[in-house]
XYZ file of C-alpha atoms in Angstrom:
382
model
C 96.526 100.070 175.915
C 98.746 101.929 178.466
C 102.312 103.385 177.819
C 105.073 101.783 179.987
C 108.573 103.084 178.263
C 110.246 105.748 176.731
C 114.056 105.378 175.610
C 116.424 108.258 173.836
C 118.739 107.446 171.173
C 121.092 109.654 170.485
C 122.648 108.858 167.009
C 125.468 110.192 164.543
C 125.375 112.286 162.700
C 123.227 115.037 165.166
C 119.692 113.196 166.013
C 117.812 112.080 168.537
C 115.226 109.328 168.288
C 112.522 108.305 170.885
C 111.179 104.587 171.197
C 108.066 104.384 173.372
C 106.256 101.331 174.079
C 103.125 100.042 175.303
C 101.446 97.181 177.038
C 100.404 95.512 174.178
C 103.504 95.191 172.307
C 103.156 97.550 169.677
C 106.459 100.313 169.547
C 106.744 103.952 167.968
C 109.346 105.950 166.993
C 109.612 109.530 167.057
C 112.270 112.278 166.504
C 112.771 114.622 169.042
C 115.531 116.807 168.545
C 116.948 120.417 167.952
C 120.156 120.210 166.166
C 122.844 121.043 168.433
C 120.708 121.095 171.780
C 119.944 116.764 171.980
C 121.323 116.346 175.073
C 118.666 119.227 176.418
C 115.614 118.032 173.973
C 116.224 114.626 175.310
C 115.943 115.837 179.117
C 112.594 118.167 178.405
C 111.400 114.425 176.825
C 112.341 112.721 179.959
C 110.760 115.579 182.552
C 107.382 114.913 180.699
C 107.292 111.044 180.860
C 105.592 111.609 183.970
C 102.632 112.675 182.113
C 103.216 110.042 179.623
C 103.534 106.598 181.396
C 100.743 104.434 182.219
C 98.631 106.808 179.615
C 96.593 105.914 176.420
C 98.772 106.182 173.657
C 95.477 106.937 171.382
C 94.632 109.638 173.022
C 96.942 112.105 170.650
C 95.205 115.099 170.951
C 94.626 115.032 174.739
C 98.628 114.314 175.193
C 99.208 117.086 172.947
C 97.105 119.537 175.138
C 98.445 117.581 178.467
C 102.236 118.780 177.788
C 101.689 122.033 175.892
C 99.203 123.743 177.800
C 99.997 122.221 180.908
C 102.765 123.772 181.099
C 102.860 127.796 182.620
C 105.574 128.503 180.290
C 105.322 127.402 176.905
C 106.863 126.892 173.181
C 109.789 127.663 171.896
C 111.584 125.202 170.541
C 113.454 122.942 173.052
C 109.855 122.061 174.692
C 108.038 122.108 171.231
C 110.284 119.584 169.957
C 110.196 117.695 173.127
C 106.363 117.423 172.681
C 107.114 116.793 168.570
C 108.989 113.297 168.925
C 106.581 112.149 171.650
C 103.859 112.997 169.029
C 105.297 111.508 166.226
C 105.894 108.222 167.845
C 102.444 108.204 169.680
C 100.857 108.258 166.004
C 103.593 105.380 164.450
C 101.280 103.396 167.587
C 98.439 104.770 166.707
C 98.658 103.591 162.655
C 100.085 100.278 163.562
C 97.290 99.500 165.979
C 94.591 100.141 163.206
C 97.115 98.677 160.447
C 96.510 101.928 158.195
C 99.196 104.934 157.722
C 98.722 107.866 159.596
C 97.498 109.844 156.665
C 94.727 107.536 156.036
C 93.732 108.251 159.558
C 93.953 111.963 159.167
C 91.271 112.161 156.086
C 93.562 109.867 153.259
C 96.119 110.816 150.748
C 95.052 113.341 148.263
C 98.396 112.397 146.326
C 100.287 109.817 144.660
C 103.420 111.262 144.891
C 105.522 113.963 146.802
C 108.132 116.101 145.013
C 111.344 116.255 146.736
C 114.668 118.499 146.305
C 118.149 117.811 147.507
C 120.880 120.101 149.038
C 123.824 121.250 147.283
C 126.874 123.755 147.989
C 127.135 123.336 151.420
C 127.355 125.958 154.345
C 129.603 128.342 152.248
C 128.524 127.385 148.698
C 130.752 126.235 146.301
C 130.856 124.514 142.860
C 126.977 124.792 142.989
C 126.441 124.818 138.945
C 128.141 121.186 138.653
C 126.544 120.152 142.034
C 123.038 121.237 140.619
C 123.584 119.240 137.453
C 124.840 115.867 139.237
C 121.325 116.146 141.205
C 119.323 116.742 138.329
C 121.689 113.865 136.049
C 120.398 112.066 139.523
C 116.522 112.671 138.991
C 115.871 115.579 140.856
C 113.710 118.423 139.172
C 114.730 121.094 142.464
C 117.693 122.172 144.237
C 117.793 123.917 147.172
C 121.446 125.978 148.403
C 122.283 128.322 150.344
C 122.247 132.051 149.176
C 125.726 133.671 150.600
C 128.336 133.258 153.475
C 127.825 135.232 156.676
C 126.880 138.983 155.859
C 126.583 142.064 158.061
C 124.301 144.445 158.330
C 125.534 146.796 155.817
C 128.254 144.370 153.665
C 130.722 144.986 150.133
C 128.885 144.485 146.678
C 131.237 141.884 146.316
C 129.537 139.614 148.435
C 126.177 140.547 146.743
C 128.239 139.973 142.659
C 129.637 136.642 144.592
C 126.146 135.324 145.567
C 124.254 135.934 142.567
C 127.097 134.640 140.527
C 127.113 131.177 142.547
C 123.064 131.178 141.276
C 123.520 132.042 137.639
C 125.880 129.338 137.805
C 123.033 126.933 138.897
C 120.694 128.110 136.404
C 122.970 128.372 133.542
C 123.720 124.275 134.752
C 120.529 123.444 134.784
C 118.317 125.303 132.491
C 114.430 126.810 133.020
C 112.838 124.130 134.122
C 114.412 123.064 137.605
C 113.245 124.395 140.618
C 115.978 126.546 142.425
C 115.335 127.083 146.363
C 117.420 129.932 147.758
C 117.818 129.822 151.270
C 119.505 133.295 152.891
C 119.081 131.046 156.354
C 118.858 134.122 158.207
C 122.293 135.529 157.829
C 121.265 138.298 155.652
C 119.779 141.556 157.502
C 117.049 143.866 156.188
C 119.140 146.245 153.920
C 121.104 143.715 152.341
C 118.468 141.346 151.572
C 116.532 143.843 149.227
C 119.856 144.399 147.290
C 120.010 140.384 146.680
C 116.392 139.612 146.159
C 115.921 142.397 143.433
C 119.469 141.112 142.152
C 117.869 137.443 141.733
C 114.789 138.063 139.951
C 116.256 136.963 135.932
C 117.237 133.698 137.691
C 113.522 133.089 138.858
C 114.160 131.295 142.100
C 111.824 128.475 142.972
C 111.343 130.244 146.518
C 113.314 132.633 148.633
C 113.951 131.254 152.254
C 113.972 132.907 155.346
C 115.476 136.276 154.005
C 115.743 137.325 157.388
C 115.286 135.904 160.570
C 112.138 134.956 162.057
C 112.148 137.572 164.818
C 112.140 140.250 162.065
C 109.230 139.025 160.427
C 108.371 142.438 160.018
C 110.608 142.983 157.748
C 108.888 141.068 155.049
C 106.647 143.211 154.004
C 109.397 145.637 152.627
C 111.404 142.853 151.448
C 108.427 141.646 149.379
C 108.302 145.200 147.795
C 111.630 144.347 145.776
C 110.779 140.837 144.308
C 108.018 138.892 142.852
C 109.576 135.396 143.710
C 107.969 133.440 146.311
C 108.864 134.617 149.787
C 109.077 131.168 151.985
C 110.043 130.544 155.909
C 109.019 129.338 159.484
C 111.818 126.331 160.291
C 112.253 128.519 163.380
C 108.673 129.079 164.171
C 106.846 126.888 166.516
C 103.108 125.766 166.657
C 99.782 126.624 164.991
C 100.072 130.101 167.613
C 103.282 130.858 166.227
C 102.477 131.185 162.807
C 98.838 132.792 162.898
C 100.290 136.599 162.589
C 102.546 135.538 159.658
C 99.746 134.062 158.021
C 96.750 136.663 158.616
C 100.015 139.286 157.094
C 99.395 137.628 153.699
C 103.107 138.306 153.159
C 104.873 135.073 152.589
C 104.311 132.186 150.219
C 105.225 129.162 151.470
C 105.548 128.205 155.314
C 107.969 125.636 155.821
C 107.369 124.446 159.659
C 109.237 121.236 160.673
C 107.557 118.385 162.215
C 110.086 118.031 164.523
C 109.404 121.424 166.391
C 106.931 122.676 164.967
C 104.676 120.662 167.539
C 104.236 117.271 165.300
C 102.226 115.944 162.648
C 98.858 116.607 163.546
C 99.717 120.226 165.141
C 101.618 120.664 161.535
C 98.561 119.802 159.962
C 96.557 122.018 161.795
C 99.104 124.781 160.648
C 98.887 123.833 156.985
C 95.084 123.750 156.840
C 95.610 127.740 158.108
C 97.990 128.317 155.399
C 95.575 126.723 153.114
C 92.595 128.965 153.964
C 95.243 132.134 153.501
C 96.082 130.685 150.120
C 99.594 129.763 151.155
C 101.876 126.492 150.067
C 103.618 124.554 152.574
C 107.180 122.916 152.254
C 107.892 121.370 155.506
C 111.666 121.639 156.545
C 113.368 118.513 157.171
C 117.312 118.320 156.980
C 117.012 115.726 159.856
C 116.467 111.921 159.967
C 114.208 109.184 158.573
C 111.701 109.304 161.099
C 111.150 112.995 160.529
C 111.311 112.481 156.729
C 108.327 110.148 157.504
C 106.539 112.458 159.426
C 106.978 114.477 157.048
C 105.350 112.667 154.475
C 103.044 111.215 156.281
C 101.485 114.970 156.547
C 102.432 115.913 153.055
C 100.237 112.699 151.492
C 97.064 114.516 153.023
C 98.091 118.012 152.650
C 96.767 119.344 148.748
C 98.777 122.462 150.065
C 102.318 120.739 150.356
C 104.034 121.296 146.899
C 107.888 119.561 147.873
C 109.340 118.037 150.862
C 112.807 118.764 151.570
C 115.104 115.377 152.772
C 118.714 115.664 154.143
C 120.269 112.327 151.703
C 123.775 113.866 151.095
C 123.108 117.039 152.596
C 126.415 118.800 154.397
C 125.672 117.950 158.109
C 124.910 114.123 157.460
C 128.922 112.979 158.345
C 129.727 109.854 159.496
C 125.773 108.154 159.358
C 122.739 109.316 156.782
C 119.671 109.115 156.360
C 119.025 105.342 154.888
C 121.102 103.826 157.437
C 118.587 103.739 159.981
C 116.137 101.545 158.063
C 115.291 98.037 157.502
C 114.414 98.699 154.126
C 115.655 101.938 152.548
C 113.394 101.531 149.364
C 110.731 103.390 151.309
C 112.206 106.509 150.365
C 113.903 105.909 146.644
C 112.915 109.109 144.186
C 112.231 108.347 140.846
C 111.698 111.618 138.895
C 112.129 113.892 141.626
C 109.530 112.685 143.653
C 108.709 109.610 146.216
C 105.784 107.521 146.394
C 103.213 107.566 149.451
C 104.162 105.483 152.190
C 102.058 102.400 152.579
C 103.191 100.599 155.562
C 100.928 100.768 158.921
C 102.033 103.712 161.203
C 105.480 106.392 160.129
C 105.578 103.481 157.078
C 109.146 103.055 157.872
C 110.711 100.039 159.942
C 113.549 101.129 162.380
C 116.681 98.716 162.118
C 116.659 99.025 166.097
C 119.815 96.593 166.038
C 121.553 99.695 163.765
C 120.084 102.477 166.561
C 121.618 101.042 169.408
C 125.069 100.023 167.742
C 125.240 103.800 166.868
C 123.877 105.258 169.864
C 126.970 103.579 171.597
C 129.352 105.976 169.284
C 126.030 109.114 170.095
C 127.372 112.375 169.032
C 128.370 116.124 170.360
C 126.938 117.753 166.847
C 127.336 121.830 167.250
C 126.533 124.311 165.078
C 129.835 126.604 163.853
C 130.052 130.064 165.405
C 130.730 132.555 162.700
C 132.033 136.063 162.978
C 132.110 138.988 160.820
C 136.011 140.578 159.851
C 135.468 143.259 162.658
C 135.144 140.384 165.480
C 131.363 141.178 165.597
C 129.129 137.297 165.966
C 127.681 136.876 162.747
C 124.373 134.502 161.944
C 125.474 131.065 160.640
């Protein structure tokens, strides 16, 4: 079997899907994308088709090696994610030529079920207490929202009252038992961060996410001095190389890389069987389409370290399209209790409504993320 085609989608409301197809019929999908840079994702895809064409799609791990070390200059996330989609796509082949799932090719399922959370609040959280409570009224046993509004490196108390305020709320809506993610998305710097995190201990979060932002990594181990709640992150971190110092630290909890930069599923599942050895969770970050979500649980059905999946249904970015509307049948992903079932079907175990892809692609998208700035003009993190 020999790959002859590769084709971009680019479809509302900020994703990028890959088709590739092969000699013999049988298709894959893939999502390649970083949100905001599709347009430049979807070229790095298209400068390594020349290394893709007229190859074996079954040859995974070879491709993998092919365009990552290949390359002089590696990484990062524009040609990680690049290399992601192809991946993903060349195992949707791979599963539908030997009519199994992936994760039956990558040792079986050691689950039944994954646990999933939604999104509530938004980018500048509001009404999160009777958000939470809709979600769990909706079956959900975790939330996930976003800690505060921009902050700068020294910031007013008030911000700190406002933010743990917004989380009592949530707790106080939902009671003990529901798992509440806190995600500081890396607009919170060093200082401020230990304020908060001590601040949110009688709320128990279900994690803490990326307190600060992956290039200050080093800042962790202080952080983790001021909280006993489980310190999670690595959306922004890129392949099994990028993540070996975090882990050998021993300072964070959960690592949360996402399949669609992180290098793919079986690079992801390299990383997880790492985290696994340093006694570390994974919760693989996903606020992006259905074939991600797929990927996603493709590698969560054979990971015993993955403890909830994130998925973007209703989240704040998904205007205009979501993340059903792609698929022939949405039922693949319907939660009952909070979690979703393993995915049987050969391959992703999701059928594309290709007829859907291309009507959208038509519309495409500019998706950009807002540029924020702090009340002395200074460019704050969003």
């Amino acid at each position: 079997m020999k790959i002859t085609k590769l084709e971009l989608f680019k479809v509302p409301p900020r994703w990028l899907f890959l088709k590739i197809e092969t000699d013999e019929g049988i298709t894959g999908w893939g999502e390649p994308v970083v949100e905001g840079k599709a347009d430049t994702v979807a070229a790095a895809v298209m400068e390594m088709s020349d290394q893709i064409i007229g190859k074996d799609p079954m040859r995974i791990e070879d491709m993998f090696q092919v365009l990552y070390r290949g390359g002089f200059y590696r990484g990062g996330p524009i040609l990680s994610s690049a290399i992601s989609g192809i991946e993903q796509a060349l195992w949707d082949i791979k599963g539908k030529f030997y009519n199994a799932p992936v994760y039956d090719l990558l040792g079986g399922a050691c689950r039944d079920r994954t646990r999933v959370y939604s999104w509530i609040g938004g980018d500048r959280p509001s009404d999160v207490g009777q958000a939470a409570k809709l979600q769990v009224e909706a079956g959900f046993t975790a939330v996930k929202m976003n800690a505060t509004e921009e902050m700068h490196y020294i910031d007013s108390i008030r911000k700190v009252d406002e933010a743990i305020a917004r989380i009592a709320a949530v707790r106080e809506a939902v009671g003990k038992d529901v798992g509440i993610g806190i995600d500081f998305h890396g607009r919170v710097h060093k200082s401020m961060a230990k304020i908060i995190v001590k601040e949110l201990e009688p709320y128990r979060p279900m994690f803490i996410e990326e307190p600060v932002l992956p290039e200050n990594n080093e800042a962790l181990k202080e952080i983790a001095r001021y909280t006993s709640c489980p310190i999670a992150t690595g959306e922004r971190m890129y392949t099994r190389w990028g993540f070996k110092e975090l882990l050998a630290q021993g300072i964070v909890d959960i690592i949360q890389p996402d399949l669609s930069h992180a290098g793919g599923i079986l690079e992801t599942r390299k990383i997880a069987a790492m985290a696994e050895a340093y006694d570390i969770a994974i919760a693989p970050h996903c606020p992006l389409g259905p074939i991600a979500l797929a990927s996603c649980l493709q590698l969560d059905t054979c990971s015993p370290n993955a403890f909830i999946q994130e998925q973007s249904l209703g989240i704040h970015y998904n205007q205009g399209s979501d993340l059903l509307d792609y698929l022939k049948d949405p039922s693949v992903f319907q939660y009952e209790d909070g979690f979703v079932k393993n995915l049987t079907a050969p391959g992703l175990g999701i059928e594309i409504n290709e007829e859907k892809v291309r009507e959208m692609a038509a519309i495409g998208h500019n998706w950009k993320n807002p540029i924020w700035r702090q009340a002395d003009g200074t460019v704050a993190e969003w």
